[in-house]
Coordinates of C-alpha atoms and ligand atoms in Angstrom, one line a residue:
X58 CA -9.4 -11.9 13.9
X59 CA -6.6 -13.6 15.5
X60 CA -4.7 -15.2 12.4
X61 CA -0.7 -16.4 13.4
X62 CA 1.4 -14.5 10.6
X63 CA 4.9 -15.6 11.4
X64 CA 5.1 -18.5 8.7
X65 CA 3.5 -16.2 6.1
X66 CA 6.0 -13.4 6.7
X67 CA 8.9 -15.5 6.3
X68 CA 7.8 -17.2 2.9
X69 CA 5.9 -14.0 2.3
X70 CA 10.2 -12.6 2.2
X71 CA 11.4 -15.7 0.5
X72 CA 9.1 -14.5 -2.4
X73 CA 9.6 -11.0 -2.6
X74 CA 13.7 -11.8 -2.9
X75 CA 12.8 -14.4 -5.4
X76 CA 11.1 -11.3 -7.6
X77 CA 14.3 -9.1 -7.0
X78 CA 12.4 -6.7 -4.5
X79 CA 15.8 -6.6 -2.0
X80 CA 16.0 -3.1 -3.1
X81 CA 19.7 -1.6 -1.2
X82 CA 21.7 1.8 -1.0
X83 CA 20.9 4.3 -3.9
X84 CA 18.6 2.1 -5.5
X85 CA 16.6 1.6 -2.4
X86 CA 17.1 5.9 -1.7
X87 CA 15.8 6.6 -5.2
X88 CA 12.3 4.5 -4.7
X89 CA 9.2 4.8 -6.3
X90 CA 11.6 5.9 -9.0
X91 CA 13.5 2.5 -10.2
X92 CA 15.4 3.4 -13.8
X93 CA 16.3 -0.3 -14.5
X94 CA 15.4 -3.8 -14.0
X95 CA 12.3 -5.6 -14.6
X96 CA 10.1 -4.3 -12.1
X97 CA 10.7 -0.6 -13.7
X98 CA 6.7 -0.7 -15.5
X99 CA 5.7 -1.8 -12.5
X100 CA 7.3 0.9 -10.5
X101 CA 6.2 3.3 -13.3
X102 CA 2.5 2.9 -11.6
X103 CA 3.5 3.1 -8.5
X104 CA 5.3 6.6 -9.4
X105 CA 2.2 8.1 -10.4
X106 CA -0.1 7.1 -7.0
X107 CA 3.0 8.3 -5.1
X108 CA 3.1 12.1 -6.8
X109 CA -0.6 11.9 -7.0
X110 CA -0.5 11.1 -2.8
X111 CA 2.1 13.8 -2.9
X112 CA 0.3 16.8 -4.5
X113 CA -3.2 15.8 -3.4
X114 CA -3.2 14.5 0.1
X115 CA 0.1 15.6 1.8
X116 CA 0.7 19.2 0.4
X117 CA -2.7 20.2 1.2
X118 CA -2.5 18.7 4.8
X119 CA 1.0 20.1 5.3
X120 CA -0.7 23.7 4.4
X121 CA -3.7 23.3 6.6
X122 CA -2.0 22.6 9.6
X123 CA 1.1 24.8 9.1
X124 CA 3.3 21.9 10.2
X125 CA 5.8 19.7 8.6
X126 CA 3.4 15.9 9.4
X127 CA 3.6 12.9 11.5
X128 CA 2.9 10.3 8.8
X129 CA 2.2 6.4 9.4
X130 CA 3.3 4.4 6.7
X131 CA 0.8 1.0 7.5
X132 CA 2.7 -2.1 5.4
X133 CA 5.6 0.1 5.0
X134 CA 7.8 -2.9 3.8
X135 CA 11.7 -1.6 3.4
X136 CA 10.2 1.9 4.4
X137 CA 10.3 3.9 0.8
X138 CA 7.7 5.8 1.3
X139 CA 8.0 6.9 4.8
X140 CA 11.7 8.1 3.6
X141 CA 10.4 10.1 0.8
X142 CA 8.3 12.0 3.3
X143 CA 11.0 12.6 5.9
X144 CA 12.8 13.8 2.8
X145 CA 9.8 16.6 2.6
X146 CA 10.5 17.2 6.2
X147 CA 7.9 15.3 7.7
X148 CA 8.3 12.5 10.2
X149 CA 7.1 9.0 9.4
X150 CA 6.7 5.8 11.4
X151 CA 7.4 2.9 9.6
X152 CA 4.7 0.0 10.3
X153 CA 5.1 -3.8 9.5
X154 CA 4.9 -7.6 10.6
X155 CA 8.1 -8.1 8.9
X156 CA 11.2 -6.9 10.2
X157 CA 13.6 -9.1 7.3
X158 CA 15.7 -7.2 5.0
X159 CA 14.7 -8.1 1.9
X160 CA 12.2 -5.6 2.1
X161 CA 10.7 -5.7 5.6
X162 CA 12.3 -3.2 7.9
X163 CA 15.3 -4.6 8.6
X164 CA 15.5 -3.0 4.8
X165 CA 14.3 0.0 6.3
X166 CA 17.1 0.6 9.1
X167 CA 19.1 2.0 6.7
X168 CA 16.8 4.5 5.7
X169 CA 15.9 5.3 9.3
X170 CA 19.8 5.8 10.2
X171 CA 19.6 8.9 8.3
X172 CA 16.6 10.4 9.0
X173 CA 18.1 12.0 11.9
X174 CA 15.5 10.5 14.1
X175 CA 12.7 11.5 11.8
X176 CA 12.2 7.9 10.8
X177 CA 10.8 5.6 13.7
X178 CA 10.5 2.0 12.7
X179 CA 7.5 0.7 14.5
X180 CA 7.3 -3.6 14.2
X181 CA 3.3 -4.2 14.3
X182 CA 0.3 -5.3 12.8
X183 CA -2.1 -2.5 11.6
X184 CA -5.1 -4.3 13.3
X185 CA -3.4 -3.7 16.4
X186 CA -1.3 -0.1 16.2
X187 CA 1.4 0.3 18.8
X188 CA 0.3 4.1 18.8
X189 CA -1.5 6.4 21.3
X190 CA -4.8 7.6 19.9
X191 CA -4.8 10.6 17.7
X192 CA -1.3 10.6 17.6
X193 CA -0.6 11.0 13.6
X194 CA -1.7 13.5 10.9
X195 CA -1.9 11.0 8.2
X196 CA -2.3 7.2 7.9
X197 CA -1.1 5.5 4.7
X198 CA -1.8 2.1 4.0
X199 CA 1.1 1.9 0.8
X200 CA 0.2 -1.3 -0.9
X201 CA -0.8 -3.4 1.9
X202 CA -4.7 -3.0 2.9
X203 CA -5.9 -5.8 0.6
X204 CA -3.7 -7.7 3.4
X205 CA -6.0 -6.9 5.9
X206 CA -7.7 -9.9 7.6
X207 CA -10.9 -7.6 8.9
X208 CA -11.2 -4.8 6.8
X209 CA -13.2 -3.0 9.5
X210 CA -10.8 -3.7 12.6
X211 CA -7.8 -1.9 10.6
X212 CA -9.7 0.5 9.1
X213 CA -10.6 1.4 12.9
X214 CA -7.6 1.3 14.1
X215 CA -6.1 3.7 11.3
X216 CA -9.3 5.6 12.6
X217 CA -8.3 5.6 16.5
X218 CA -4.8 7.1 15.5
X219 CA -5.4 9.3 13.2
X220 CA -6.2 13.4 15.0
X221 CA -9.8 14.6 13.9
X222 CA -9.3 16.7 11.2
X223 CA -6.5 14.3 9.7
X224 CA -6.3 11.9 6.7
X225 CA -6.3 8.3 6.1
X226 CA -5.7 7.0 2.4
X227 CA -5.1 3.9 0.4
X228 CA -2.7 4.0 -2.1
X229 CA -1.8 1.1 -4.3
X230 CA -4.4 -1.5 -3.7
X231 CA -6.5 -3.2 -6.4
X232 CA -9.9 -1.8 -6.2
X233 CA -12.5 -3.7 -8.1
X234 CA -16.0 -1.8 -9.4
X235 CA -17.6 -5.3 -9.2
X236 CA -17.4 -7.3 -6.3
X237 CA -17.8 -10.5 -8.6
X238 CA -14.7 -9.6 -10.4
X239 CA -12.3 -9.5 -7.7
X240 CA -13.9 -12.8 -6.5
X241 CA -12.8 -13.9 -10.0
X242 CA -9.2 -12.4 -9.7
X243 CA -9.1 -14.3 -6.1
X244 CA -10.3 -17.2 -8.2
X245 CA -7.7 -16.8 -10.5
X246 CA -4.4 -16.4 -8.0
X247 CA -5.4 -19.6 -6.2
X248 CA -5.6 -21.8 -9.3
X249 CA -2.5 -20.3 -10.7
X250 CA -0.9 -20.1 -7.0
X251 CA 1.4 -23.5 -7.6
X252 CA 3.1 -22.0 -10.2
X253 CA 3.8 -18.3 -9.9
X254 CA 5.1 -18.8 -6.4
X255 CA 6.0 -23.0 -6.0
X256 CA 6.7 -24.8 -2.8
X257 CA 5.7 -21.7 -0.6
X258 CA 2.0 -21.2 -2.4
X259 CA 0.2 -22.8 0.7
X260 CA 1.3 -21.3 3.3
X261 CA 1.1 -17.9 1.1
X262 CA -2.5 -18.1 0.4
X263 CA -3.4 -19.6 3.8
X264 CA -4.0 -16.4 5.5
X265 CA -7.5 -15.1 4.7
X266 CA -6.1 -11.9 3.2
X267 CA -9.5 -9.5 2.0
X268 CA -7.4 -9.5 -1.2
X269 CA -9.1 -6.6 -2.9
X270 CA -11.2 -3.6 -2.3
X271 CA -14.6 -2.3 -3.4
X272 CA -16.4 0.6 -2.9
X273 CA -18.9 -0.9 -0.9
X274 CA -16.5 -3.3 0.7
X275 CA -15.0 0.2 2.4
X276 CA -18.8 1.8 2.9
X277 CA -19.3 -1.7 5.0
X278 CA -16.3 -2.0 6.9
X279 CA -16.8 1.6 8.6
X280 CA -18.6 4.8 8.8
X281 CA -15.8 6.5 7.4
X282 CA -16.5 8.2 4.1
X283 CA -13.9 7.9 1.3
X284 CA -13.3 10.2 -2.1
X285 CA -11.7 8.4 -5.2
X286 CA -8.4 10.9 -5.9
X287 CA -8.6 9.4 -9.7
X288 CA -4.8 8.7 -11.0
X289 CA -3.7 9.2 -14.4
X290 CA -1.4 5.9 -15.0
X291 CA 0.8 5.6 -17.7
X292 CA -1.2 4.8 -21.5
X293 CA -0.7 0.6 -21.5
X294 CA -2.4 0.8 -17.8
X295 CA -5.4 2.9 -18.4
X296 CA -6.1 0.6 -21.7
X297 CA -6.0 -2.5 -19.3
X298 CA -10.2 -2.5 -19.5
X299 CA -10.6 -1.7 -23.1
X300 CA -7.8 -4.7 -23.9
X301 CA -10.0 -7.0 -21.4
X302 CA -12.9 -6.5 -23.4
X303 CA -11.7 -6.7 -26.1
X304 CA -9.9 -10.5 -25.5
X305 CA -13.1 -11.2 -23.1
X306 CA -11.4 -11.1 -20.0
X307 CA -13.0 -10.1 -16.9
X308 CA -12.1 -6.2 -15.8
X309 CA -8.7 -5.0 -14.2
X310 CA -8.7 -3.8 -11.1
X311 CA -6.9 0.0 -10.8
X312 CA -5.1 1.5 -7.8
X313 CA -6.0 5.4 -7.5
X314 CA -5.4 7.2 -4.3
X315 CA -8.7 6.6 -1.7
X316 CA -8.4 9.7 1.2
X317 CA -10.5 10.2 3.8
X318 CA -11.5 12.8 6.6
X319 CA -10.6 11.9 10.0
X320 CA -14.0 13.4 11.5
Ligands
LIG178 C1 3.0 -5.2 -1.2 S1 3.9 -4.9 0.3 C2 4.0 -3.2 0.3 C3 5.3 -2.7 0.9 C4 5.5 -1.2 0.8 N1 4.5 -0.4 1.5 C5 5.6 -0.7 -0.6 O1 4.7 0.0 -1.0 O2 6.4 -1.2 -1.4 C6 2.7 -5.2 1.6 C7 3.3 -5.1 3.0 O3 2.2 -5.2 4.0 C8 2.8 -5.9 5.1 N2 1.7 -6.4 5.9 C9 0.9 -7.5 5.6 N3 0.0 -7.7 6.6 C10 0.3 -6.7 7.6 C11 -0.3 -6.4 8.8 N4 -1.3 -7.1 9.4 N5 0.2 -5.3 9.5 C12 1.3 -4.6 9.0 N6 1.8 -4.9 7.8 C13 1.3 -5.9 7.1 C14 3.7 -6.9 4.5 O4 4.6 -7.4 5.4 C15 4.3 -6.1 3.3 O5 5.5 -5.5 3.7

């Protein structure tokens, strides 16, 4: 799909420095693990995928091929994740549309400038990867596949990239059980879309974003075949169903840490 993302990037940036996401120095060095402020619960999730991907996906990897990784961080924003792995001795390539610095990768460059060239910032869209063919160990897509525009495209071209034998995952997108329910989310951002994000709410929503994920959504999209890592999130997250019911809300959708084989 051929979808012009320019004007969404640059509102898309206006936002995320509106929600105090220009994360910067030690702050930014220190990410998934924000001590203050008031995206710190949020954060508190995110912690948990990220040591979950950690232990789970990319110590395992890093022991089966006897080799520090070539990691590509797909949506990589200001590049956090890519510089935790380089931290671990891996190197990363940083993927986005946005190259600002609140948190595209113009945030990233300072991350990169000490990676001692470990660190590759690579402007892009992930339906269309600047990258050879089985060229990486290990594609991440860190918070940013419900922005896919063709779920099967992407997940292709994570495919392509990927060496057989490798790893894709999904960390940090909402995955629904119920297709209807994340429908009813979708539902739910466009009615309240005036208010939570103002002036810029059109051209935000314009692009037809998937939004969220099911299983079957990712058994459709590609023959790939996909094992749930199941995350333990902190308490007030995991009673996020039980407190729907209870007020008879729809269900949550949770994050979890989706991996699959490269075949
Ligand atoms: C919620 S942010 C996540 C940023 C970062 N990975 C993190 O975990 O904090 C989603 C990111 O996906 C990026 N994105 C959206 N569509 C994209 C596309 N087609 N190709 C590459 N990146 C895209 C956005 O620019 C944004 O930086």
């Amino acid at each position: 799909m051929s979808v012009d993302l320019t004007g969404f990037a640059a509102e898309y940036a206006r936002h995320r420095a509106a929600e105090g996401r220009g994360h910067a120095g030690d702050e930014l060095m220190a990410l998934p693990y924000l001590r203050t402020g008031p995206l710190v619960r949020q954060w508190g999730v995110r912690v948990r995928s990220f040591e979950a991907l950690m232990r789970d996906v990319v110590q395992p990897l890093t022991a089966r091929q006897g080799r520090p990784l070539v990691v590509l961080d797909l949506g990589a924003g200001n590049g956090w994740l890519s510089w935790r792995l380089v931290r671990e001795g891996h190197s990363a390539i940083a993927l986005d549309i946005r190259e600002d610095d609140v948190d595209g990768l113009g945030a990233a460059h300072a991350l990169a400038a000490r990676s001692a060239g470990r660190m590759r910032l690579c402007p892009g869209s992930f339906d269309a990867i600047p990258l050879a063919s089985a060229s990486v160990d290990l594609a991440v897509f860190n918070a940013a596949l419900h922005y896919a525009l063709d779920l099967s495209t992407v997940l292709a071209e994570a495919a392509r990239v990927v060496r057989p034998g490798g790893r894709l995952a999904i960390v940090d997108s909402p995955f629904y059980a119920r297709e209807a329910d994340g429908l009813a989310m979708v539902a739910e951002k466009k009615a309240g879309a005036a208010q939570r994000f103002g002036d810029g709410a059109s051209v935000l929503l314009a692009p037809p974003f998937i939004e969220f994920l099911t299983q079957e959504r990712l058994a459709l999209a590609s023959a790939l075949a996909w094992r749930r890592n199941r995350v333990l999130y902190p308490l007030w997250y995991e009673a996020r169903p039980l407190v729907a019911r209870l007020q008879g809300r729809r269900p949550p959708s949770r994050f979890d840490v989706w991996v699959s084989v490269r075949p």
